[in-house]
PDB file of N, CA and C in Angstrom:
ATOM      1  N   UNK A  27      -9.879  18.665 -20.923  1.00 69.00           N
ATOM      2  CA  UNK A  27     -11.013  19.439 -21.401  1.00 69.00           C
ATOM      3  C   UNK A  27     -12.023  19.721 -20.297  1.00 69.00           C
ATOM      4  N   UNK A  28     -11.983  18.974 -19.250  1.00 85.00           N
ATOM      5  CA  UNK A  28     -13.272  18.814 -18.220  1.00 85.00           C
ATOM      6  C   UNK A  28     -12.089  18.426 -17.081  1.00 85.00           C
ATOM      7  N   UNK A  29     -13.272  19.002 -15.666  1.00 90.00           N
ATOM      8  CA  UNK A  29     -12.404  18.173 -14.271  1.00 90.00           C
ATOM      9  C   UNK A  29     -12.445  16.743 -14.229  1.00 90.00           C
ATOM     10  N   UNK A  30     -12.953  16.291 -14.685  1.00 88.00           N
ATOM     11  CA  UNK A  30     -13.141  14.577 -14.816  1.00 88.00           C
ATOM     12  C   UNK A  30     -12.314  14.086 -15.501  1.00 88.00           C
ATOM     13  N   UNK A  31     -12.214  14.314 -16.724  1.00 86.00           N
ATOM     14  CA  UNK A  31     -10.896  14.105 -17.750  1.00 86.00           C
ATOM     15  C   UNK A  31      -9.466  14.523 -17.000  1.00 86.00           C
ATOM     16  N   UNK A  32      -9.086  15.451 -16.382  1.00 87.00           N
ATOM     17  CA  UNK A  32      -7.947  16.183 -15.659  1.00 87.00           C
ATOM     18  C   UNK A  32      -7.524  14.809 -14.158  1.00 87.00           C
ATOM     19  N   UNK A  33      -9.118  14.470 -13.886  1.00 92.00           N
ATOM     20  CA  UNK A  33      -8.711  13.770 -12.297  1.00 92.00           C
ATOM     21  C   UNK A  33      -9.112  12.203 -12.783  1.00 92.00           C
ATOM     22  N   UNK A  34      -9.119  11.797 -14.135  1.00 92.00           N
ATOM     23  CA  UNK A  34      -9.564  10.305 -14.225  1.00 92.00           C
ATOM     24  C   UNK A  34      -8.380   9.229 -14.467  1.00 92.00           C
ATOM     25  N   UNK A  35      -8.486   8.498 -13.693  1.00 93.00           N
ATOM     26  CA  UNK A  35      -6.830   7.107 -13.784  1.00 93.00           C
ATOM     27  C   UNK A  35      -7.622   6.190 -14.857  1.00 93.00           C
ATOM     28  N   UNK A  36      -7.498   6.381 -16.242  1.00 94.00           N
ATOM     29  CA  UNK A  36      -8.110   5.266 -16.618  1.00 94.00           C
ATOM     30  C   UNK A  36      -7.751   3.906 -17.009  1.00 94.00           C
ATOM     31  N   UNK A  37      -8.346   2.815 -16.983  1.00 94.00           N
ATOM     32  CA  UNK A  37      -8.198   1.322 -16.912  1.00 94.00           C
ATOM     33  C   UNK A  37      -6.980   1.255 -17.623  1.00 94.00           C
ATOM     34  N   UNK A  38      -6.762   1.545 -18.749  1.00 95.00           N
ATOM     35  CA  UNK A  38      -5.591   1.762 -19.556  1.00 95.00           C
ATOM     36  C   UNK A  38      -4.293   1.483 -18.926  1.00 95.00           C
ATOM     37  N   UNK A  39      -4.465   2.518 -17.663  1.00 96.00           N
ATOM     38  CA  UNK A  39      -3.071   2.345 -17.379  1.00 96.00           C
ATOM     39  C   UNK A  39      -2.513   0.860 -16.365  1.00 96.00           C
ATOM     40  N   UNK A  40      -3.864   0.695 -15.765  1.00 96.00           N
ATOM     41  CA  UNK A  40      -3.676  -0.426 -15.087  1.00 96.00           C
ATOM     42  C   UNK A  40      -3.143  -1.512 -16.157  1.00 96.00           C
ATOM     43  N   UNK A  41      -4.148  -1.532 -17.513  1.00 96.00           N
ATOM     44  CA  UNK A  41      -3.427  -2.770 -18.338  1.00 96.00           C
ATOM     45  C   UNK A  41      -2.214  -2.459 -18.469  1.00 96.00           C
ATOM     46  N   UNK A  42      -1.842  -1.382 -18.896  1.00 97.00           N
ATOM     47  CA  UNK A  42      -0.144  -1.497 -19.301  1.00 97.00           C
ATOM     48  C   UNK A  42       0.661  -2.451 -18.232  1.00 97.00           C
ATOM     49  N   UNK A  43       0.500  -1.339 -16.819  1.00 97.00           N
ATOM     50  CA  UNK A  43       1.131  -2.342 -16.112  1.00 97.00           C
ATOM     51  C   UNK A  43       0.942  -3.861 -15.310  1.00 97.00           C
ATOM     52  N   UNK A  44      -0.245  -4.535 -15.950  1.00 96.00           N
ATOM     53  CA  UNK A  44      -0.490  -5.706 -15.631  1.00 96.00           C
ATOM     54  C   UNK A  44       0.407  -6.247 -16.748  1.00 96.00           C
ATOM     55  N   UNK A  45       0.531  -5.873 -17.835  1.00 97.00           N
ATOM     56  CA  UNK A  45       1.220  -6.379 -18.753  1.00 97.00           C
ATOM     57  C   UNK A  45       3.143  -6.258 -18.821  1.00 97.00           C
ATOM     58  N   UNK A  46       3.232  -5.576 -17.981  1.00 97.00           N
ATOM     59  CA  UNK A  46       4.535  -5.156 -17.412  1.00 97.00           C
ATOM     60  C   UNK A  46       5.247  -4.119 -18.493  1.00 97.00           C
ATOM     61  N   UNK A  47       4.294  -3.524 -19.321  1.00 97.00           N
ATOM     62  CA  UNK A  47       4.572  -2.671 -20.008  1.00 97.00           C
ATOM     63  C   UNK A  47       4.982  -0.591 -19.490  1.00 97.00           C
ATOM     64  N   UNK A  48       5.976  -0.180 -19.671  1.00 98.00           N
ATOM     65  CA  UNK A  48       6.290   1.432 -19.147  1.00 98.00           C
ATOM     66  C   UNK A  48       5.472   2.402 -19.366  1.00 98.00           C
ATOM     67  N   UNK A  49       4.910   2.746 -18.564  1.00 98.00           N
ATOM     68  CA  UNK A  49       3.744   4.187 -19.487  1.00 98.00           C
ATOM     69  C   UNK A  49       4.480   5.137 -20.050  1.00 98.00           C
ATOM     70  N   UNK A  50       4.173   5.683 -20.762  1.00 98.00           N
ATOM     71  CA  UNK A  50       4.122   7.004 -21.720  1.00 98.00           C
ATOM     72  C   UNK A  50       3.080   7.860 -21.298  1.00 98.00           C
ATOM     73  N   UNK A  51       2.821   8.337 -20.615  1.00 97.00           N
ATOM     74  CA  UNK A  51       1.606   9.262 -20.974  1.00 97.00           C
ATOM     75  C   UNK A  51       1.162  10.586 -20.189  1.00 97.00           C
ATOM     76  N   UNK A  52       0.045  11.843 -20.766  1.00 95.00           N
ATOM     77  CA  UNK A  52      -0.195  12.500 -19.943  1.00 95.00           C
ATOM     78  C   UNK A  52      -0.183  13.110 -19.016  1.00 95.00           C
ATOM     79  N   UNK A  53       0.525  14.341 -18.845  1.00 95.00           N
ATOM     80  CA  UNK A  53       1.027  14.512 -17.074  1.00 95.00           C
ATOM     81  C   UNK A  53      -0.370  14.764 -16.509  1.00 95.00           C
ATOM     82  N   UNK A  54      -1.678  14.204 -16.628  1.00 95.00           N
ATOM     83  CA  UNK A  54      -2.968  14.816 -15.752  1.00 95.00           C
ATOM     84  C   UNK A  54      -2.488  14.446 -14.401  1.00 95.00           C
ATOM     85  N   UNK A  55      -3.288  15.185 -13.532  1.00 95.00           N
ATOM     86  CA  UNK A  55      -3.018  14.467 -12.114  1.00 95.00           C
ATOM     87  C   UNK A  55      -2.628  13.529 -11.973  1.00 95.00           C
ATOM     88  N   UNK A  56      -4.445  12.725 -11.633  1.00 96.00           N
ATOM     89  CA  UNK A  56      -4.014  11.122 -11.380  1.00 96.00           C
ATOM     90  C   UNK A  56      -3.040   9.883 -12.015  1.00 96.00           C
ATOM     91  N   UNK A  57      -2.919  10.370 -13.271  1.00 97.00           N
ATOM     92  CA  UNK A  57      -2.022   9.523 -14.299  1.00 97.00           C
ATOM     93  C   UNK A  57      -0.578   9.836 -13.434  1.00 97.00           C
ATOM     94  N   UNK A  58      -0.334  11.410 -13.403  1.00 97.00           N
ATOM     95  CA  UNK A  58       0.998  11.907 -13.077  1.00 97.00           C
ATOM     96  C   UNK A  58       1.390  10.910 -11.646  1.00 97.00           C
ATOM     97  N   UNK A  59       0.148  10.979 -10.780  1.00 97.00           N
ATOM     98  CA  UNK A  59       0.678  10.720  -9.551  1.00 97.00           C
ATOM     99  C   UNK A  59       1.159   9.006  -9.700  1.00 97.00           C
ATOM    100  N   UNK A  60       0.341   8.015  -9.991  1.00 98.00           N
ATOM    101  CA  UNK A  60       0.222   6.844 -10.540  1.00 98.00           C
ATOM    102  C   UNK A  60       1.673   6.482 -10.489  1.00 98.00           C
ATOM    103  N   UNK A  61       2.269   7.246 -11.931  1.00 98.00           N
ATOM    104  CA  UNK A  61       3.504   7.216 -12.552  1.00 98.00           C
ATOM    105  C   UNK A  61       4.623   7.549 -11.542  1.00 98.00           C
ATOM    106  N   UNK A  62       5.034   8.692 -11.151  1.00 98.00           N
ATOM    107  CA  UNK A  62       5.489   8.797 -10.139  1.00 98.00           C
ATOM    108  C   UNK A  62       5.787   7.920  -8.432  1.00 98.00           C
ATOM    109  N   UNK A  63       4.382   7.385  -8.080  1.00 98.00           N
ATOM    110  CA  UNK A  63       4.450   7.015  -7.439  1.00 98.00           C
ATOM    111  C   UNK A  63       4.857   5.360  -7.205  1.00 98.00           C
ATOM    112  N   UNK A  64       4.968   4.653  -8.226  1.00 98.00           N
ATOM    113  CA  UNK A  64       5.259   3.295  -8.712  1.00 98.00           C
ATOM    114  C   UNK A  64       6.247   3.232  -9.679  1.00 98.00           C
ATOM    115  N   UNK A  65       6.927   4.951 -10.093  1.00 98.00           N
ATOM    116  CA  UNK A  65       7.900   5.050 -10.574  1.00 98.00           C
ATOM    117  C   UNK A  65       7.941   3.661 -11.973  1.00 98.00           C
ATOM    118  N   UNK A  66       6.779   4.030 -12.977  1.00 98.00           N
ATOM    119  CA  UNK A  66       6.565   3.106 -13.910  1.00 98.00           C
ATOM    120  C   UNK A  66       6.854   3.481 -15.412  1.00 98.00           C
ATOM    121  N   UNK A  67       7.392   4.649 -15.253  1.00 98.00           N
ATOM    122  CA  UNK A  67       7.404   5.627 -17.121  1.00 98.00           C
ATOM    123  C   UNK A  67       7.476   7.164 -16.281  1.00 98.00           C
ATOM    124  N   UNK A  68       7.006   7.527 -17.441  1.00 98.00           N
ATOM    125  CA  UNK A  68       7.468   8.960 -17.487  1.00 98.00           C
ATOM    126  C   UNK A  68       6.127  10.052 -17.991  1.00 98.00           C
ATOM    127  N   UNK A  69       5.662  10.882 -18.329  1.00 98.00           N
ATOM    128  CA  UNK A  69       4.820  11.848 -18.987  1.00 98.00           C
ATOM    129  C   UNK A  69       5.187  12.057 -19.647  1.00 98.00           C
ATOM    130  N   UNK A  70       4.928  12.812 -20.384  1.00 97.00           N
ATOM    131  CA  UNK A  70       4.807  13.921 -21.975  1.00 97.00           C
ATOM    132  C   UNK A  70       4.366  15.480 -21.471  1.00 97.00           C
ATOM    133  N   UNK A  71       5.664  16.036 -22.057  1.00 95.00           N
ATOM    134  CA  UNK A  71       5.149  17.219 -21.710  1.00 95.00           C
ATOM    135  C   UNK A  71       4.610  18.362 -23.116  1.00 95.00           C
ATOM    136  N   UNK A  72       4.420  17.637 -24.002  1.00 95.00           N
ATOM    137  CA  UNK A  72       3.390  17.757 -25.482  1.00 95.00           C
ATOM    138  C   UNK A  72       2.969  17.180 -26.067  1.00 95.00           C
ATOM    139  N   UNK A  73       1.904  17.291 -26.858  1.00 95.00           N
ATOM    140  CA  UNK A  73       1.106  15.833 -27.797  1.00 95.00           C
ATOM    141  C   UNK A  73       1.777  16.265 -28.857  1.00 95.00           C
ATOM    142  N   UNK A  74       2.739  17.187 -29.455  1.00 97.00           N
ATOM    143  CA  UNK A  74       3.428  17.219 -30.291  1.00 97.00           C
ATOM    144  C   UNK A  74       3.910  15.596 -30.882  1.00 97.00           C
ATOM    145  N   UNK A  75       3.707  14.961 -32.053  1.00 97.00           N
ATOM    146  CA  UNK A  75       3.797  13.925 -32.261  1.00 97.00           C
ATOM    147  C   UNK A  75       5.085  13.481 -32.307  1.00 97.00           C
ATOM    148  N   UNK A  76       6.672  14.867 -32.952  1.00 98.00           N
ATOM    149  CA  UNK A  76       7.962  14.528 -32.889  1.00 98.00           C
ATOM    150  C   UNK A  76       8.417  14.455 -30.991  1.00 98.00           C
ATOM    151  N   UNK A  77       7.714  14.914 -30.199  1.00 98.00           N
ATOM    152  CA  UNK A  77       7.787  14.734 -28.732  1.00 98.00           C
ATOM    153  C   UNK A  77       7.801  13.327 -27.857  1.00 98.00           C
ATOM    154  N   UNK A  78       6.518  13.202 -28.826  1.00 97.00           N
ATOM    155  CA  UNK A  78       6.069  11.863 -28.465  1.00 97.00           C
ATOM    156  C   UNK A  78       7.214  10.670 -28.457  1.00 97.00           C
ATOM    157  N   UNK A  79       7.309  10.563 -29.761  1.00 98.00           N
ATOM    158  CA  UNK A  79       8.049  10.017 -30.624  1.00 98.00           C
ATOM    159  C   UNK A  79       9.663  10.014 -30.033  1.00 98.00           C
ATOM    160  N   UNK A  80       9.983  10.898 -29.458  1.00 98.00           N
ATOM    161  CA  UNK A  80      11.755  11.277 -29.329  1.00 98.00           C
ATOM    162  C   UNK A  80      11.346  11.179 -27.322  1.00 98.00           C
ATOM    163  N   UNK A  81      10.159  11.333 -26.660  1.00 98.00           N
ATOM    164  CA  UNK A  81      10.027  10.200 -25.595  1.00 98.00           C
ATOM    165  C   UNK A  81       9.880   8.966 -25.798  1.00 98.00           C
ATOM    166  N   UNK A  82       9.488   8.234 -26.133  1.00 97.00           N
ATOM    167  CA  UNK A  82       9.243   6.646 -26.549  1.00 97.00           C
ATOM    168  C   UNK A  82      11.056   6.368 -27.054  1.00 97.00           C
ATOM    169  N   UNK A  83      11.638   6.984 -27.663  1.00 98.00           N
ATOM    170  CA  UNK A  83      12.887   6.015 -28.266  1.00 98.00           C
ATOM    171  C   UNK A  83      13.799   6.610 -26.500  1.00 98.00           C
ATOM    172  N   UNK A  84      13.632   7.659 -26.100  1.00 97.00           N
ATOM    173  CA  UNK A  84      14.137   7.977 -24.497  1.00 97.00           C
ATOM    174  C   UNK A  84      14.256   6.878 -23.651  1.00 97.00           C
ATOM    175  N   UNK A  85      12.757   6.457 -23.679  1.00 97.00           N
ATOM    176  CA  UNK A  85      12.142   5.127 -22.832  1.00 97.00           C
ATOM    177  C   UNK A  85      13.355   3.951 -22.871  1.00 97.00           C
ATOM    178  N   UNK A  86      13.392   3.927 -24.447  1.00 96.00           N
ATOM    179  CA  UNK A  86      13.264   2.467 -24.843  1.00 96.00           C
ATOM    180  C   UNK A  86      15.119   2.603 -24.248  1.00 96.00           C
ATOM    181  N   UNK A  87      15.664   3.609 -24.265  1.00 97.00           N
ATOM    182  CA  UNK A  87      17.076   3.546 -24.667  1.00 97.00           C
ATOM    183  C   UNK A  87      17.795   3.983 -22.918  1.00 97.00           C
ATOM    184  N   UNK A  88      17.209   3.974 -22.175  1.00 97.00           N
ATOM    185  CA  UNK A  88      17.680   4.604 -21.128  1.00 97.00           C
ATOM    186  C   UNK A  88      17.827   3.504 -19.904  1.00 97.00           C
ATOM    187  N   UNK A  89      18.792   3.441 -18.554  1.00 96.00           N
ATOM    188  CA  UNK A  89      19.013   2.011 -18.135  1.00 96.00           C
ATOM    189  C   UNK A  89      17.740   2.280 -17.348  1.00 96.00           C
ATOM    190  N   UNK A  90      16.958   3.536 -17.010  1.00 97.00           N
ATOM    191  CA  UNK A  90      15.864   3.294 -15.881  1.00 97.00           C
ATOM    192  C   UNK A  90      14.601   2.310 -16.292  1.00 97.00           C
ATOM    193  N   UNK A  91      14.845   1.970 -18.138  1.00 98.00           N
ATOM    194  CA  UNK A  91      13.546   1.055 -18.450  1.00 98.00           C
ATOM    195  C   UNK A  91      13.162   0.085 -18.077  1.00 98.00           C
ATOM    196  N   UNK A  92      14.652  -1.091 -17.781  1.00 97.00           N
ATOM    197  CA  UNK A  92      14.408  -2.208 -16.788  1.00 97.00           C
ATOM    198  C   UNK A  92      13.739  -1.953 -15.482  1.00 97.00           C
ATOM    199  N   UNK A  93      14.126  -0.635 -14.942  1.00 98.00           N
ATOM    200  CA  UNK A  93      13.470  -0.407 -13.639  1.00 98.00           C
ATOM    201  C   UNK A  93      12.398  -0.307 -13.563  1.00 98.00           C
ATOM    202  N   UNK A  94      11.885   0.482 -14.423  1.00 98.00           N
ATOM    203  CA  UNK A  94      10.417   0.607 -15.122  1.00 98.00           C
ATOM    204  C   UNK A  94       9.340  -0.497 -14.976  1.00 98.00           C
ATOM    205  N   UNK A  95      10.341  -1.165 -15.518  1.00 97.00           N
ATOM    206  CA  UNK A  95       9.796  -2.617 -16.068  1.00 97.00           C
ATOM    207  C   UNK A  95       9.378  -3.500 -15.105  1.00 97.00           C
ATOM    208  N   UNK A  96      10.359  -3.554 -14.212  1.00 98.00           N
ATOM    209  CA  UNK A  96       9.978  -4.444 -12.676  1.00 98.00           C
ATOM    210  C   UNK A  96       9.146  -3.726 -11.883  1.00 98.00           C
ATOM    211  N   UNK A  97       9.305  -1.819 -11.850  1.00 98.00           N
ATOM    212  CA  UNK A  97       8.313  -1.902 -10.934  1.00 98.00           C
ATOM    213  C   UNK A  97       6.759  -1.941 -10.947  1.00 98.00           C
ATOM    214  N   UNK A  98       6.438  -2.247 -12.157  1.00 98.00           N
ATOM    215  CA  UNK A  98       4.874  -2.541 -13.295  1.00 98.00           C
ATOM    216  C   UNK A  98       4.512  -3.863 -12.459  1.00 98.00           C
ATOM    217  N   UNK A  99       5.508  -5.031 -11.982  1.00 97.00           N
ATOM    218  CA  UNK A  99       4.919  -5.821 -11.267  1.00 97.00           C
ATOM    219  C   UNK A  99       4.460  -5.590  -9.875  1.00 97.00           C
ATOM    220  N   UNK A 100       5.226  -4.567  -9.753  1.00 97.00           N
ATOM    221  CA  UNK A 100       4.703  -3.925  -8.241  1.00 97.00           C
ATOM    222  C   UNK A 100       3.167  -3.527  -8.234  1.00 97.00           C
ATOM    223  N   UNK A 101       3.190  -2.234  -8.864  1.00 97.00           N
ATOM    224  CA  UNK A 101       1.983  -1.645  -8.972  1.00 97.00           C
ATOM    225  C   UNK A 101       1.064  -2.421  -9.483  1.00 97.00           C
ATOM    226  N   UNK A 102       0.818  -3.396 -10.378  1.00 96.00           N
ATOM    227  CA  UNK A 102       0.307  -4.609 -10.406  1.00 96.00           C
ATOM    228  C   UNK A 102      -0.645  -4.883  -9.449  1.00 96.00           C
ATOM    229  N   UNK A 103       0.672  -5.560  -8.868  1.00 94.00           N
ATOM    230  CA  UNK A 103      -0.059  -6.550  -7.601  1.00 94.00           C
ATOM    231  C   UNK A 103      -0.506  -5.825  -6.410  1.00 94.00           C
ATOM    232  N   UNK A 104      -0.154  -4.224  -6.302  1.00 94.00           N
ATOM    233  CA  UNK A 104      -0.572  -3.614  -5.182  1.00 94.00           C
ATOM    234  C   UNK A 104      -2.199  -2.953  -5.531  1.00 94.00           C
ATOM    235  N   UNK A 105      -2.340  -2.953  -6.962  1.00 93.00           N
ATOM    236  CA  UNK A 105      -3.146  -2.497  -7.441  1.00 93.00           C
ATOM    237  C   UNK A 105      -4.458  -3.578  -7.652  1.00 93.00           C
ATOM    238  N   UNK A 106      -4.454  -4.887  -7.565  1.00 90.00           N
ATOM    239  CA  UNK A 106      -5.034  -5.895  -8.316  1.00 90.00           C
ATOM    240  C   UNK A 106      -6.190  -6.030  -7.822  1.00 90.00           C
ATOM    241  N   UNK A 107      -7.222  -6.597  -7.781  1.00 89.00           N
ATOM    242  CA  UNK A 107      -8.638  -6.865  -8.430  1.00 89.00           C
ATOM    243  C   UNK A 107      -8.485  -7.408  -6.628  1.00 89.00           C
ATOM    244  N   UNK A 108      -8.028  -8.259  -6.369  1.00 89.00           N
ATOM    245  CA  UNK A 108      -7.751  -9.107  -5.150  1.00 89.00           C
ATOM    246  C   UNK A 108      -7.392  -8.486  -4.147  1.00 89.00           C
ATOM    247  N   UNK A 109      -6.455  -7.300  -4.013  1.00 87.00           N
ATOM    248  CA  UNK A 109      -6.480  -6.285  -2.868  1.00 87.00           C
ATOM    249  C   UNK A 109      -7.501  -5.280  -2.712  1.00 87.00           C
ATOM    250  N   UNK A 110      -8.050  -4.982  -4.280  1.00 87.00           N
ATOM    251  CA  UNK A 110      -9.153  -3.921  -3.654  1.00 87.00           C
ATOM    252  C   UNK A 110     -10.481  -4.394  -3.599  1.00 87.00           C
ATOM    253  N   UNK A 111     -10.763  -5.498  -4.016  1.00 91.00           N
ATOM    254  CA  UNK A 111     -12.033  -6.075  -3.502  1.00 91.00           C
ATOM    255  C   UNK A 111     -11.862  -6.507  -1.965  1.00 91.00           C
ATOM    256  N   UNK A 112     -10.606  -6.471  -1.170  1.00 90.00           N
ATOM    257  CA  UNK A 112     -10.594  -6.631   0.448  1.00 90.00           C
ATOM    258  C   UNK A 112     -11.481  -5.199   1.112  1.00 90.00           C
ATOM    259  N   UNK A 113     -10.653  -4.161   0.091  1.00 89.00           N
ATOM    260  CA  UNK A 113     -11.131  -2.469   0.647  1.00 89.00           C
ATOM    261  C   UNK A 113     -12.872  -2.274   0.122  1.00 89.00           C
ATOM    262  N   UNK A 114     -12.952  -3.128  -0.640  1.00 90.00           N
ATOM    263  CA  UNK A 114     -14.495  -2.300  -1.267  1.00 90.00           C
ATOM    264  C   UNK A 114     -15.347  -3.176  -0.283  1.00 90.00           C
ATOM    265  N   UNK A 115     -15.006  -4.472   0.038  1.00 92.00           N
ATOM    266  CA  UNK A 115     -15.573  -5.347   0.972  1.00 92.00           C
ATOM    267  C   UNK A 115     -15.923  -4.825   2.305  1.00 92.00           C
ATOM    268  N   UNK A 116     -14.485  -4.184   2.466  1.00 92.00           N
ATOM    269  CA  UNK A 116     -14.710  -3.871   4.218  1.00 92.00           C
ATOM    270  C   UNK A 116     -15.992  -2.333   3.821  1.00 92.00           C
ATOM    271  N   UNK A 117     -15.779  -1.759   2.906  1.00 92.00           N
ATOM    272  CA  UNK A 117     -16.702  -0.568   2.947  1.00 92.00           C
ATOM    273  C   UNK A 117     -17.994  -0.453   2.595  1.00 92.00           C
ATOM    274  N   UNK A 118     -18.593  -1.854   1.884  1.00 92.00           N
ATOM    275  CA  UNK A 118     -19.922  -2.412   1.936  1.00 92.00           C
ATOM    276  C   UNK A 118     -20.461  -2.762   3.581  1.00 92.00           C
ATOM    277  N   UNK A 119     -19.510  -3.596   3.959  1.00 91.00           N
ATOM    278  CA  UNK A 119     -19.661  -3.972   5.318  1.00 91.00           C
ATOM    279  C   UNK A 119     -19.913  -2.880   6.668  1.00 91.00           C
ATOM    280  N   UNK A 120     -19.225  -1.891   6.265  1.00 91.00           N
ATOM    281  CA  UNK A 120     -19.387  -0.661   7.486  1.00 91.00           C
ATOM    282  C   UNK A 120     -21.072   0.378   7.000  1.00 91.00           C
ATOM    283  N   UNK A 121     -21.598  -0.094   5.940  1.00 90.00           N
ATOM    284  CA  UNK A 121     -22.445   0.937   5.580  1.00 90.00           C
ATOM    285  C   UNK A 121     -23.944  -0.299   6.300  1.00 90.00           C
ATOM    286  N   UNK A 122     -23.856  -1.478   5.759  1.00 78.00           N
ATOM    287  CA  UNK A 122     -25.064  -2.331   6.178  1.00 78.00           C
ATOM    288  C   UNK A 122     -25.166  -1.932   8.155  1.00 78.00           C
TER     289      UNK A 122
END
């Protein structure tokens, strides 16, 4: 609806994959790239609810879900609270 909505990664997706759960969702940008790039699920290419619905049983039924599945621990831990408080650290530090 808005550029903010179009370019926002929200927390959401991080829980899924802290939880080692596959996304479903949204092709917006940042979501798209996310997904793609940690290769964790897939998009939707309609909010059509029989779409939805006939992706999710795709998910569940296809051998890439295990893959899915492991690489949620990836993005995880590359993603975690503990690596990017190193980056937000060093960028407090260069501004004082």
């Amino acid at each position: 609806t808005n550029i903010n909505y179009r370019y926002s990664l929200p927390n959401k997706i991080f829980d899924y994959v802290a939880a080692g759960v596959p996304v479903l969702a949204s092709p917006l940008t940042e979501i798209a790239a996310f997904i793609h790039k940690y290769k964790v699920g897939v998009c939707i290419e309609s909010h059509e609810p029989q779409h939805i619905a006939g992706m999710m049983n795709y998910m569940l039924n296809v051998p890439e879900y295990s893959q899915w599945k492991a690489n949620t621990r990836i993005a995880s831990e590359e993603n975690s609270w503990e690596n990017e408080r190193k980056i937000w650290l060093e960028m407090i530090q260069k501004i004082k």
